[in-house]
JSON list of C-alpha atoms and ligand atoms in Angstrom, two decimals:
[
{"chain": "A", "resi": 4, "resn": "UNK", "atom": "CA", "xyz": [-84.73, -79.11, 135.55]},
{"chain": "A", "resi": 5, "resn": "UNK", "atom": "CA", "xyz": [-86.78, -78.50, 132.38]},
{"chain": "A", "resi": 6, "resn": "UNK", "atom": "CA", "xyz": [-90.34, -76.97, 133.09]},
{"chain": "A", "resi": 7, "resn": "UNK", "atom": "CA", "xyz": [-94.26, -77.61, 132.24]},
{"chain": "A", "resi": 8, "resn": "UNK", "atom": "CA", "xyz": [-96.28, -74.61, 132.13]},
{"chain": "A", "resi": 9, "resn": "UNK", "atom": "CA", "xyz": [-100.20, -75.58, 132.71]},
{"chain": "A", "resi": 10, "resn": "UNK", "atom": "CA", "xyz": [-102.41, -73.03, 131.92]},
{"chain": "A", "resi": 11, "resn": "UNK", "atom": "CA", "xyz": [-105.84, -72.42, 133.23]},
{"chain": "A", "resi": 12, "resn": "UNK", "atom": "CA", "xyz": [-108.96, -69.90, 133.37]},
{"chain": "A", "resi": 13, "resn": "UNK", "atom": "CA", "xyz": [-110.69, -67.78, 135.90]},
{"chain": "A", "resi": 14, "resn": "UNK", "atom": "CA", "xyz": [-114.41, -68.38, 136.08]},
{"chain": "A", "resi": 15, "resn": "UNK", "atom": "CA", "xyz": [-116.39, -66.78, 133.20]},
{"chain": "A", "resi": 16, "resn": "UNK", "atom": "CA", "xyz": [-120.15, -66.73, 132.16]},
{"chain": "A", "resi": 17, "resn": "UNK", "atom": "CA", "xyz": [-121.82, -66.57, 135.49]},
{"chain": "A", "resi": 18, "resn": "UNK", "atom": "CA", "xyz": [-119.57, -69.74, 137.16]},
{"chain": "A", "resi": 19, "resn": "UNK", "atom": "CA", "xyz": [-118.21, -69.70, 140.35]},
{"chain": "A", "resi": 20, "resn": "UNK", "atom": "CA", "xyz": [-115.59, -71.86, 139.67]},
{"chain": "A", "resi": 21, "resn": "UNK", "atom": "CA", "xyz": [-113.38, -72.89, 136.41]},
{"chain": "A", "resi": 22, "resn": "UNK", "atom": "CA", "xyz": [-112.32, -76.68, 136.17]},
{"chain": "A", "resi": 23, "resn": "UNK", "atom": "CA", "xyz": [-109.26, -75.34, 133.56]},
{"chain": "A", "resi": 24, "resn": "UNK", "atom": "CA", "xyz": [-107.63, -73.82, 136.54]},
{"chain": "A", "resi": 25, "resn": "UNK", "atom": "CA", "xyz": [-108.94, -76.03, 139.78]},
{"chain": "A", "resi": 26, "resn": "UNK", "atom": "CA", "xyz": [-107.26, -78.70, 137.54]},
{"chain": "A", "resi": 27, "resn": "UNK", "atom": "CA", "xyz": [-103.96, -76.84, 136.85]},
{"chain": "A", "resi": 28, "resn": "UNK", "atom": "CA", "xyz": [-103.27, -75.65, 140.02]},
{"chain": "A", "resi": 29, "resn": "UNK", "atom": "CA", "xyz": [-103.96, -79.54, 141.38]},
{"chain": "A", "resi": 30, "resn": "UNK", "atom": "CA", "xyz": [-101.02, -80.05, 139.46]},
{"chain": "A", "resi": 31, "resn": "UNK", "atom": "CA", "xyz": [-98.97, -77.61, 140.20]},
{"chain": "A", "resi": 32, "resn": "UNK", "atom": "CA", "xyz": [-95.26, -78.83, 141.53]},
{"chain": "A", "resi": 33, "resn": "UNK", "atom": "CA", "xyz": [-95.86, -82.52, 140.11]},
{"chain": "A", "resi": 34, "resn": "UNK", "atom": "CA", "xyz": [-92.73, -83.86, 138.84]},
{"chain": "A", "resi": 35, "resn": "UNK", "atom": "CA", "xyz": [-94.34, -85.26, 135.44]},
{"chain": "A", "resi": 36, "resn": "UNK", "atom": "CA", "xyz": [-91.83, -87.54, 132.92]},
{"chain": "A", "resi": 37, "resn": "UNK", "atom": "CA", "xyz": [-88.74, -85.32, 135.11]},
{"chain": "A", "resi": 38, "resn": "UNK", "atom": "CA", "xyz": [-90.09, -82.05, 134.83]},
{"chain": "A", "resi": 39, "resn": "UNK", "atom": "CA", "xyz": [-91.38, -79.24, 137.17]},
{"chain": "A", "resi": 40, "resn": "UNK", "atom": "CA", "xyz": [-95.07, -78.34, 136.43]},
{"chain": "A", "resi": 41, "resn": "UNK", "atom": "CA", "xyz": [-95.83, -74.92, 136.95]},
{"chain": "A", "resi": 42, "resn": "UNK", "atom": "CA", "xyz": [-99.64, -73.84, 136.92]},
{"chain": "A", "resi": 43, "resn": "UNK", "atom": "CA", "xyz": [-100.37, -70.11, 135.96]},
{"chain": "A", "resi": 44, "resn": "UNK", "atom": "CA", "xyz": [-103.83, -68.40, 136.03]},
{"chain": "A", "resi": 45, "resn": "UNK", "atom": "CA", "xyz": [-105.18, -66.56, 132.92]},
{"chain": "A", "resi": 46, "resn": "UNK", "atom": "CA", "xyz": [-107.69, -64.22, 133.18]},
{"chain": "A", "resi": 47, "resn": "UNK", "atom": "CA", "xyz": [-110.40, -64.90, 130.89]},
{"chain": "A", "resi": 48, "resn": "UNK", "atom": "CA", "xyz": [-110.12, -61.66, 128.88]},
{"chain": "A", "resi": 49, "resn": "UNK", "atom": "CA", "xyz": [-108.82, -61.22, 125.33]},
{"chain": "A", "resi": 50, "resn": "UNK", "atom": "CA", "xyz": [-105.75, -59.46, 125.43]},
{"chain": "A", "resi": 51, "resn": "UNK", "atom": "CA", "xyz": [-104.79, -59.65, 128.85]},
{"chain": "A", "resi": 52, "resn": "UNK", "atom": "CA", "xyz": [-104.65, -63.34, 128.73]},
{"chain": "A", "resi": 53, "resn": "UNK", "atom": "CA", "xyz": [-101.86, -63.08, 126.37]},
{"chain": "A", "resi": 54, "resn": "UNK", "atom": "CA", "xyz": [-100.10, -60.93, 128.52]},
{"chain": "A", "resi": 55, "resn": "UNK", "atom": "CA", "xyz": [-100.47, -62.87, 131.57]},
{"chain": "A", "resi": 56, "resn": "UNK", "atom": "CA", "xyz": [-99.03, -65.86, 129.03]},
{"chain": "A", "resi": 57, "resn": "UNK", "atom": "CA", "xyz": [-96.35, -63.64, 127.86]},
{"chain": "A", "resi": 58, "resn": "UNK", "atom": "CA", "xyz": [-95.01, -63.40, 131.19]},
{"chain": "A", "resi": 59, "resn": "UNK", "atom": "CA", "xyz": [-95.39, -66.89, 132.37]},
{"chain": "A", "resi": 60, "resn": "UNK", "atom": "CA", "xyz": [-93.29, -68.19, 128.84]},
{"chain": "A", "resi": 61, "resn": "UNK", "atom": "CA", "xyz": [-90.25, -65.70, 130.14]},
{"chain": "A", "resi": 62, "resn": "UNK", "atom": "CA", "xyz": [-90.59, -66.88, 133.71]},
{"chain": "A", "resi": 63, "resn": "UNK", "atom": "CA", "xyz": [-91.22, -70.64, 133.21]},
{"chain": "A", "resi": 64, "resn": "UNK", "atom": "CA", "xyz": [-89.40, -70.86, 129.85]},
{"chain": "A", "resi": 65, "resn": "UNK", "atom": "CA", "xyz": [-91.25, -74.57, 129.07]},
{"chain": "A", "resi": 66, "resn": "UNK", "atom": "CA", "xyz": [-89.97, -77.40, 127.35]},
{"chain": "A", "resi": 67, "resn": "UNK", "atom": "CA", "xyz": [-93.90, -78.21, 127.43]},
{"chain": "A", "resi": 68, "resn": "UNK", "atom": "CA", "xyz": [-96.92, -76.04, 127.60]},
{"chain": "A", "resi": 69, "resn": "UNK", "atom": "CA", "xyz": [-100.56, -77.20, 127.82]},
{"chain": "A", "resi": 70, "resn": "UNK", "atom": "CA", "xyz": [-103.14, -74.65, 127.98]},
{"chain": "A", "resi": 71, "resn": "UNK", "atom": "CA", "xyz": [-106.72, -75.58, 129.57]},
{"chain": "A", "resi": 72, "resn": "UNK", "atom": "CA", "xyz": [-110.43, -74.59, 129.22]},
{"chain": "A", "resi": 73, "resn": "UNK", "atom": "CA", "xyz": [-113.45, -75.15, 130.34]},
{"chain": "A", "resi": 74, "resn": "UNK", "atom": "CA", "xyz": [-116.02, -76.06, 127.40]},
{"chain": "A", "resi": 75, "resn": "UNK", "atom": "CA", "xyz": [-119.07, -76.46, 129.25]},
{"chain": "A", "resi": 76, "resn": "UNK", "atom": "CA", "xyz": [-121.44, -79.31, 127.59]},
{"chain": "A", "resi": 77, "resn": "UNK", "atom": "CA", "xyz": [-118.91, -81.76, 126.34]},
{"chain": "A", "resi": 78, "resn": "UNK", "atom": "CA", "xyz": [-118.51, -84.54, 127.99]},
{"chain": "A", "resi": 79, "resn": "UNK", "atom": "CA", "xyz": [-114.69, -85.77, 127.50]},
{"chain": "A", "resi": 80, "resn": "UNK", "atom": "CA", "xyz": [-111.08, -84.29, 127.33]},
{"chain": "A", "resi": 81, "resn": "UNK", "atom": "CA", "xyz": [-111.09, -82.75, 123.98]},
{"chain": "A", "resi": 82, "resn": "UNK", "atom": "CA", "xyz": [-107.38, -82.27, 122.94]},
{"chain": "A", "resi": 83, "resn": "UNK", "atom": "CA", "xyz": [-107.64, -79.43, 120.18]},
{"chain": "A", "resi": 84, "resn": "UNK", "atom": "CA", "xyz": [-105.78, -79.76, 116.46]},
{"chain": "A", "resi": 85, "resn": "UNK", "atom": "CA", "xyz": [-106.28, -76.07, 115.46]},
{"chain": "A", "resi": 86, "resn": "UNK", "atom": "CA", "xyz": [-106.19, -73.29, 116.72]},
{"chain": "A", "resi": 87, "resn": "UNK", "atom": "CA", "xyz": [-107.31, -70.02, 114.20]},
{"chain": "A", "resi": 88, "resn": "UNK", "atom": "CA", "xyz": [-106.92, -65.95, 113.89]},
{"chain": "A", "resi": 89, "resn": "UNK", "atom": "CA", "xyz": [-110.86, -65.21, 114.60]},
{"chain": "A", "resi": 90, "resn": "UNK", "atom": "CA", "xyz": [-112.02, -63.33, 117.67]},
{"chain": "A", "resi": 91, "resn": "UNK", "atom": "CA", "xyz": [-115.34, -63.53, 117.87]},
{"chain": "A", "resi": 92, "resn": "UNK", "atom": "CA", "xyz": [-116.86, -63.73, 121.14]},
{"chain": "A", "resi": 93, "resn": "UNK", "atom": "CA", "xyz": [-120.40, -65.16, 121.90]},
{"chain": "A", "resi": 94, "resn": "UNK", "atom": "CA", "xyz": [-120.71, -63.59, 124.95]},
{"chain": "A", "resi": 95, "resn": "UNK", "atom": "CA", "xyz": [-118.74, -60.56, 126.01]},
{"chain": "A", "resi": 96, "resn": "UNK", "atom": "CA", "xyz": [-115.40, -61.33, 128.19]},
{"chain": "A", "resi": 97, "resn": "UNK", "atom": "CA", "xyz": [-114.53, -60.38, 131.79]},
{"chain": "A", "resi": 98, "resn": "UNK", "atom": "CA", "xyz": [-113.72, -56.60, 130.72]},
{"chain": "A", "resi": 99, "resn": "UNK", "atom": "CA", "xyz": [-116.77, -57.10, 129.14]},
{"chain": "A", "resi": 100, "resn": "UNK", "atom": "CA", "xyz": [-115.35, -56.73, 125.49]},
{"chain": "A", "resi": 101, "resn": "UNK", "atom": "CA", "xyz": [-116.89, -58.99, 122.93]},
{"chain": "A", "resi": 102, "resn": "UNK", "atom": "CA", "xyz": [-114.77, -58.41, 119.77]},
{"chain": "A", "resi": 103, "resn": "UNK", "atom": "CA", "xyz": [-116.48, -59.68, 116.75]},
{"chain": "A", "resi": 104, "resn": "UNK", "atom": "CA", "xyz": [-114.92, -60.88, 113.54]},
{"chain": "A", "resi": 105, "resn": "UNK", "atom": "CA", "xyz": [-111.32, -59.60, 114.63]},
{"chain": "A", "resi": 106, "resn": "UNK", "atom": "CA", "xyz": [-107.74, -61.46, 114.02]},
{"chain": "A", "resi": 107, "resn": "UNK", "atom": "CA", "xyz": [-105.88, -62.64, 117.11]},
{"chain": "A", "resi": 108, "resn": "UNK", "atom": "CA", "xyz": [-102.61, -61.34, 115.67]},
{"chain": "A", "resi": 109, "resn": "UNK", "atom": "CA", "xyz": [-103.32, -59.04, 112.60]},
{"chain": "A", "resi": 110, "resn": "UNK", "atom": "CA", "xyz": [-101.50, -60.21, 109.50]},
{"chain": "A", "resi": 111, "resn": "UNK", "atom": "CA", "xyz": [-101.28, -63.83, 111.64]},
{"chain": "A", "resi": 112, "resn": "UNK", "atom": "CA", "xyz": [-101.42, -67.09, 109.55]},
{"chain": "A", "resi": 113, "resn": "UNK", "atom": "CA", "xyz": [-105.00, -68.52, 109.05]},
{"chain": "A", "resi": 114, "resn": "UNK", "atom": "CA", "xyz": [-103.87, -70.90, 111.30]},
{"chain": "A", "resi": 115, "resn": "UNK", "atom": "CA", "xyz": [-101.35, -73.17, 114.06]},
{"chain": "A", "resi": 116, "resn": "UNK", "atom": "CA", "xyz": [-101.85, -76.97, 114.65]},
{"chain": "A", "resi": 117, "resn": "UNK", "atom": "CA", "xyz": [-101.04, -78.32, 117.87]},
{"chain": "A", "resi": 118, "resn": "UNK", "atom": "CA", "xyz": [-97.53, -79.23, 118.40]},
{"chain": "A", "resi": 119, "resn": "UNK", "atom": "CA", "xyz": [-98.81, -81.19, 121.27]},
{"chain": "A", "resi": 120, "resn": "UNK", "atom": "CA", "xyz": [-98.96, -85.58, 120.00]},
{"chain": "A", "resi": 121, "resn": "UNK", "atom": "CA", "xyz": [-102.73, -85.13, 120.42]},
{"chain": "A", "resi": 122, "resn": "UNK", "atom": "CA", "xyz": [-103.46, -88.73, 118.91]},
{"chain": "A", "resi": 123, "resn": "UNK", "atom": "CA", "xyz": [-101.40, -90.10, 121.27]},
{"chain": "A", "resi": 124, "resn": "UNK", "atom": "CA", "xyz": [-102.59, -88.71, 124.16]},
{"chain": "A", "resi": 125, "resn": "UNK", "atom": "CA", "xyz": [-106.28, -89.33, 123.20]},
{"chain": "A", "resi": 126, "resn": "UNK", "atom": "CA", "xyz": [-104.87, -93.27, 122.46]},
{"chain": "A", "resi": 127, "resn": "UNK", "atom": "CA", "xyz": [-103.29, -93.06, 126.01]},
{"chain": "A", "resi": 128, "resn": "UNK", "atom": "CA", "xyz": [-106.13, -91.13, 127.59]},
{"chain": "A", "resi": 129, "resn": "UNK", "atom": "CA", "xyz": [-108.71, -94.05, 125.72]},
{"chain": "A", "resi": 130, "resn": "UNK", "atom": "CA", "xyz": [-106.45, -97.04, 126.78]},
{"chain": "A", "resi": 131, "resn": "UNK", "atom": "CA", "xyz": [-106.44, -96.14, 130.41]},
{"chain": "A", "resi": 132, "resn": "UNK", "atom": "CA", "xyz": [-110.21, -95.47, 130.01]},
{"chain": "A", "resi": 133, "resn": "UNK", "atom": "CA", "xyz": [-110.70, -92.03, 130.50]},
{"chain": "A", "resi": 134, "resn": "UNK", "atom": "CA", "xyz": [-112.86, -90.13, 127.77]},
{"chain": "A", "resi": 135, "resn": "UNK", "atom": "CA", "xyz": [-110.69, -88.20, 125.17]},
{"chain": "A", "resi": 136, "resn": "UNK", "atom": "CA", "xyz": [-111.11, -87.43, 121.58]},
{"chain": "A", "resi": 137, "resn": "UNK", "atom": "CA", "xyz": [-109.51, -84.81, 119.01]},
{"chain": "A", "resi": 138, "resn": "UNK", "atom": "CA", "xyz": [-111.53, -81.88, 118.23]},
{"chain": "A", "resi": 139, "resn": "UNK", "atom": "CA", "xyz": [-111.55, -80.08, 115.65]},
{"chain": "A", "resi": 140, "resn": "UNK", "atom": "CA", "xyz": [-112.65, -76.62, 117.00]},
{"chain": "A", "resi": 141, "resn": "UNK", "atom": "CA", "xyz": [-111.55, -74.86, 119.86]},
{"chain": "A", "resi": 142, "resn": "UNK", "atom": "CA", "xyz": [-114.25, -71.89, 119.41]},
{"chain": "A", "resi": 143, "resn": "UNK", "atom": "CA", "xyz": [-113.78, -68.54, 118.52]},
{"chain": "A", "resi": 144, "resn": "UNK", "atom": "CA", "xyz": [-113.59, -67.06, 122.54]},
{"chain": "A", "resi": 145, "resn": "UNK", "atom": "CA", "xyz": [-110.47, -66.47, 124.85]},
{"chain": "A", "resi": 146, "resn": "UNK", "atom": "CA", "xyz": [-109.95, -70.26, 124.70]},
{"chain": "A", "resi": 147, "resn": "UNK", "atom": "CA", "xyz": [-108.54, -69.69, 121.08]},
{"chain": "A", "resi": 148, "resn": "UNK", "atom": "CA", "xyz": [-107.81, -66.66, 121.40]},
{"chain": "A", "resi": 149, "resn": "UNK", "atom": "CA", "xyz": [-104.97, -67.61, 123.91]},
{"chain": "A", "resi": 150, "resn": "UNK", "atom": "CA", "xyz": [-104.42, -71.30, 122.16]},
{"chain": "A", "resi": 151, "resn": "UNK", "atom": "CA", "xyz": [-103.30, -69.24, 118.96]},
{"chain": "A", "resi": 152, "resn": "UNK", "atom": "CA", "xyz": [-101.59, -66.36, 120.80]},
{"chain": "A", "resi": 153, "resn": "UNK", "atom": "CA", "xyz": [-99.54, -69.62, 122.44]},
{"chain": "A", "resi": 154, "resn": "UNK", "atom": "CA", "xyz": [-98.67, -70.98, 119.02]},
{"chain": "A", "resi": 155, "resn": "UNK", "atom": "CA", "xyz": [-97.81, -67.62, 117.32]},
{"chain": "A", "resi": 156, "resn": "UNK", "atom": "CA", "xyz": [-95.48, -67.05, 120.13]},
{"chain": "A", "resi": 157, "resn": "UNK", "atom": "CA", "xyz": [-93.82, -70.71, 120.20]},
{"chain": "A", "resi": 158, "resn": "UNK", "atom": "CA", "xyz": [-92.99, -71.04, 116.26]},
{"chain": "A", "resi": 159, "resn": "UNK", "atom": "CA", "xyz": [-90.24, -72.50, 115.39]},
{"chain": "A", "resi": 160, "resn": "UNK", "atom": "CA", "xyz": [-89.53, -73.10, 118.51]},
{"chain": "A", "resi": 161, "resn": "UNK", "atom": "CA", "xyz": [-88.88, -76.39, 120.02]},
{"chain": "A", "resi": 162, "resn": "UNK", "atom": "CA", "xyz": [-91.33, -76.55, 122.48]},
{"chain": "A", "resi": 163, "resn": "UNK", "atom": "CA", "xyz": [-94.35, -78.43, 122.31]},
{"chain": "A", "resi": 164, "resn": "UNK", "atom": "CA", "xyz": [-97.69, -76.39, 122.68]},
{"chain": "A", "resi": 165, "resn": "UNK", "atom": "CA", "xyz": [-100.97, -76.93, 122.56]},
{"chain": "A", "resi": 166, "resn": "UNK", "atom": "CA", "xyz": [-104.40, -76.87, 123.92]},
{"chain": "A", "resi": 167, "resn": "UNK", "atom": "CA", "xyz": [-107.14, -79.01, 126.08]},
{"chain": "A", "resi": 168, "resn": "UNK", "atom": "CA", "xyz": [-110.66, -78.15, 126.76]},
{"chain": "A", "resi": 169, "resn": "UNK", "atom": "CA", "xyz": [-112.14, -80.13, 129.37]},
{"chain": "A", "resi": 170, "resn": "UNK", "atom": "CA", "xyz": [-115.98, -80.51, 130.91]},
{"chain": "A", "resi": 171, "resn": "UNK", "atom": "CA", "xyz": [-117.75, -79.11, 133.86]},
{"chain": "A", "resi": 172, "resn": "UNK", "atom": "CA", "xyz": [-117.37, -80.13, 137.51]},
{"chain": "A", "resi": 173, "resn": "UNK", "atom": "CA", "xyz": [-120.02, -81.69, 138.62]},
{"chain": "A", "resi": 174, "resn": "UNK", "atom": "CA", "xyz": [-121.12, -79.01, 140.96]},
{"chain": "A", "resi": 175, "resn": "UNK", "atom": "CA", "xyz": [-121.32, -76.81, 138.04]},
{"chain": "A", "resi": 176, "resn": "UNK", "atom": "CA", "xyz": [-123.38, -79.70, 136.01]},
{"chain": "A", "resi": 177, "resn": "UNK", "atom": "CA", "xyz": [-126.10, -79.29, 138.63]},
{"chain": "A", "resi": 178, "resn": "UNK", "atom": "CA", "xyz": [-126.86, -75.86, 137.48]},
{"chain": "A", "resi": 179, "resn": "UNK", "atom": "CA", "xyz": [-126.95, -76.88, 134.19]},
{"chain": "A", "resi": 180, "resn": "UNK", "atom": "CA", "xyz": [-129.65, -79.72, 133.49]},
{"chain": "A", "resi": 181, "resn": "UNK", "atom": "CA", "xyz": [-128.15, -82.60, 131.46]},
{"chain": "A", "resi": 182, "resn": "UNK", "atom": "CA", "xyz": [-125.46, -81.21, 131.59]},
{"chain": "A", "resi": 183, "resn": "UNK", "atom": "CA", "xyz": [-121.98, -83.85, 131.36]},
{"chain": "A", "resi": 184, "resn": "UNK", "atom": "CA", "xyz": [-118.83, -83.81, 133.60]},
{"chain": "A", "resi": 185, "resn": "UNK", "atom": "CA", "xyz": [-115.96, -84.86, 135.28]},
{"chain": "A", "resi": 186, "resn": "UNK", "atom": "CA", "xyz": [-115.35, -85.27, 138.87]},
{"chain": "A", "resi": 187, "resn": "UNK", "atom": "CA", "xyz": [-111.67, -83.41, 139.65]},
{"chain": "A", "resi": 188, "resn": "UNK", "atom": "CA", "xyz": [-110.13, -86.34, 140.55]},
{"chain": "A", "resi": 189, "resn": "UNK", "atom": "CA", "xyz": [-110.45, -87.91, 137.33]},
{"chain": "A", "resi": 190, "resn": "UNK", "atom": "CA", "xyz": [-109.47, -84.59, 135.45]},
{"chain": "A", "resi": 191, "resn": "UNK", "atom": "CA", "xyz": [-106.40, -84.77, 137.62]},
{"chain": "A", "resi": 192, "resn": "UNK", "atom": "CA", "xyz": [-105.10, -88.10, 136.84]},
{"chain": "A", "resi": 193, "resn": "UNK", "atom": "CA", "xyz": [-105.92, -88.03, 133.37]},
{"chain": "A", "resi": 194, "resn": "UNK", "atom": "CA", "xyz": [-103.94, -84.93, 132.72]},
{"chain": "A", "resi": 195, "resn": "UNK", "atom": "CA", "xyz": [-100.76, -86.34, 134.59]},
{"chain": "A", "resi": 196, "resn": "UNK", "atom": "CA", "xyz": [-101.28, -88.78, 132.31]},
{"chain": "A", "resi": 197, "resn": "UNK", "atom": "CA", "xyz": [-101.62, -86.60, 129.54]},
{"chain": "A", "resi": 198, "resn": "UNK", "atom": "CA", "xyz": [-98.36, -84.26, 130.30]},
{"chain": "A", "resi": 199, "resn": "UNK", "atom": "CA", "xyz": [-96.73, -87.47, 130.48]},
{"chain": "A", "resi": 200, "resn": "UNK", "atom": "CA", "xyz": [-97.38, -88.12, 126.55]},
{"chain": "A", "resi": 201, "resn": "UNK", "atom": "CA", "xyz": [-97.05, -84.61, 125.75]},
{"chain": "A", "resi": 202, "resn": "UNK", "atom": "CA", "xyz": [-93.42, -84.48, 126.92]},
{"chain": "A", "resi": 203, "resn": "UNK", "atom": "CA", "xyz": [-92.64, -88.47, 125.27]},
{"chain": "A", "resi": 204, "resn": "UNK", "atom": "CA", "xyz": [-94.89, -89.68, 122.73]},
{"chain": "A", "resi": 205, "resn": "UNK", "atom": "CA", "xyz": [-93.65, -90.12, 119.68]},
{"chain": "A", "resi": 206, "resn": "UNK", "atom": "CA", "xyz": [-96.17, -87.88, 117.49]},
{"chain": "A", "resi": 207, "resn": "UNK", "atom": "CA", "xyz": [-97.73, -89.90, 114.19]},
{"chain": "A", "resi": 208, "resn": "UNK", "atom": "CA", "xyz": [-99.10, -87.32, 112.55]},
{"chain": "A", "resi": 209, "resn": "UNK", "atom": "CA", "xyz": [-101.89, -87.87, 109.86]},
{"chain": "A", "resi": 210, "resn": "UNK", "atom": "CA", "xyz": [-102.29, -84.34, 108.56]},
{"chain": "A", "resi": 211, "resn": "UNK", "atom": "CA", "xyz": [-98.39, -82.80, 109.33]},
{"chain": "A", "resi": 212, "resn": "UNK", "atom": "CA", "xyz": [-96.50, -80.49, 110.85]},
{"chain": "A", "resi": 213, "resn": "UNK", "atom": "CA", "xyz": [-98.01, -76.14, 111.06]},
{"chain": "A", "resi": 214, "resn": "UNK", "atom": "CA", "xyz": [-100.15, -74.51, 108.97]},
{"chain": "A", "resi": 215, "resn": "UNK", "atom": "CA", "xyz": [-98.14, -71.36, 108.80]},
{"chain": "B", "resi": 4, "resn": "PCA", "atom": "N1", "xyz": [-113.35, -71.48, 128.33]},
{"chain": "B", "resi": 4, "resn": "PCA", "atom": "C1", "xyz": [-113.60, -70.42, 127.39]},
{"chain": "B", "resi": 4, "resn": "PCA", "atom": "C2", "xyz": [-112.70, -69.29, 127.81]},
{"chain": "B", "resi": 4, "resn": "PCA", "atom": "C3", "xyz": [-112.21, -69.64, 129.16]},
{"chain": "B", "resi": 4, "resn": "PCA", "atom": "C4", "xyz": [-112.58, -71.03, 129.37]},
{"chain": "B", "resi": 4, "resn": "PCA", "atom": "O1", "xyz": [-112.26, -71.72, 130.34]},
{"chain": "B", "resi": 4, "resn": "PCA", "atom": "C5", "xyz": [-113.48, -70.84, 125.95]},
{"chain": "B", "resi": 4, "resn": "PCA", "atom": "O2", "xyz": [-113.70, -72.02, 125.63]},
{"chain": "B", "resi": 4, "resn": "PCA", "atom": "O3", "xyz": [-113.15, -70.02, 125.10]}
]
């Protein structure tokens, strides 16, 4: 049976709790379009992450991989297009490094676009009526630090990759006044549904294929 391989993050930045990984590990041991999901938890550190990803790609060896974050303010599932070669952390990590201005992989491409159908997903997300869009940025923290690690890794492979951040739970939105989010349950079924058209969809792709 072909595997998934969900990632998602420890807590970071003074939370308790990470929705990225409460919402992988709820979907850990689905069977999603005939495949095994597998949930793994990345620290959020630079470096280490990659490490801890390196190890789940040998173990899980994916046919699909969709990594998850928490960005904390927005307010739907934001499937990301790019992922680029820039550390540069706002706020130091959970070693408490805060590398500024460094590449991801030195001598990297710029650059990796999702190999995930992301307009697809965000069509299927919409349809069903969950909030989705395509964004643009993914940051310049361990969230895209590990969504280009993930792509460097997977080139030319065929395995579709690609990266999700997602909003607070709304425990976490208390703390944070005005704050938008999404109740687990609703992260939970909109990702099944998402995994479903990462692993089928037919991709129609407006800007094409990697930017390495
Ligand atoms: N979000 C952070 C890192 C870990 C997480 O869940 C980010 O967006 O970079």
């Amino acid at each position: 049976m072909k595997n998934i391989l969900v990632t998602g993050f420890e807590p970071f930045g003074g939370e308790t709790v990470n929705p990225s990984w409460e919402l992988a590990r709820a979907l850990n041991g689905e069977l999603i379009a005939g495949m095994r999901v597998v949930a793994v938890e990345l620290p959020c550190v630079f470096g280490a992450a990659l490490a801890r990803l390196d190890e789940a790609l040998l173990r899980v060896k994916p046919a699909v991989v969709l990594a998850i974050g928490q960005a904390g303010g927005r307010c739907d599932l934001s499937l990301e297009r790019v992922a680029i070669n820039v550390d540069d952390a706002r706020i130091p990590d959970n070693a408490g490094a805060q590398p500024v201005d460094e590449p991801v992989v030195p001598d990297g491409p710029a650059a990796y676009f999702s190999t995930l159908p992301i307009k697809a997903i965000v069509a299927g997300l919409k349809a069903a009526g969950y909030p989705a869009s395509v964004s643009q940025t993914a940051g310049t923290f361990v969230c895209n630090h590990v969504f280009y690690g993930l792509q460097h890794r997977l080139r030319g492979q065929d395995v579709r990759s690609g990266f999700m951040h997602i909003p607070y739970l709304p425990e976490q939105a208390a703390r944070h006044p005005g704050a938008p989010s999404l109740p687990l349950p609703t992260l939970v079924a909109a990702a099944r549904q998402a995994l479903e058209l990462a692993a089928t969809a037919q991709e129609i792709r407006a800007g094409g294929g990697q930017l390495d």
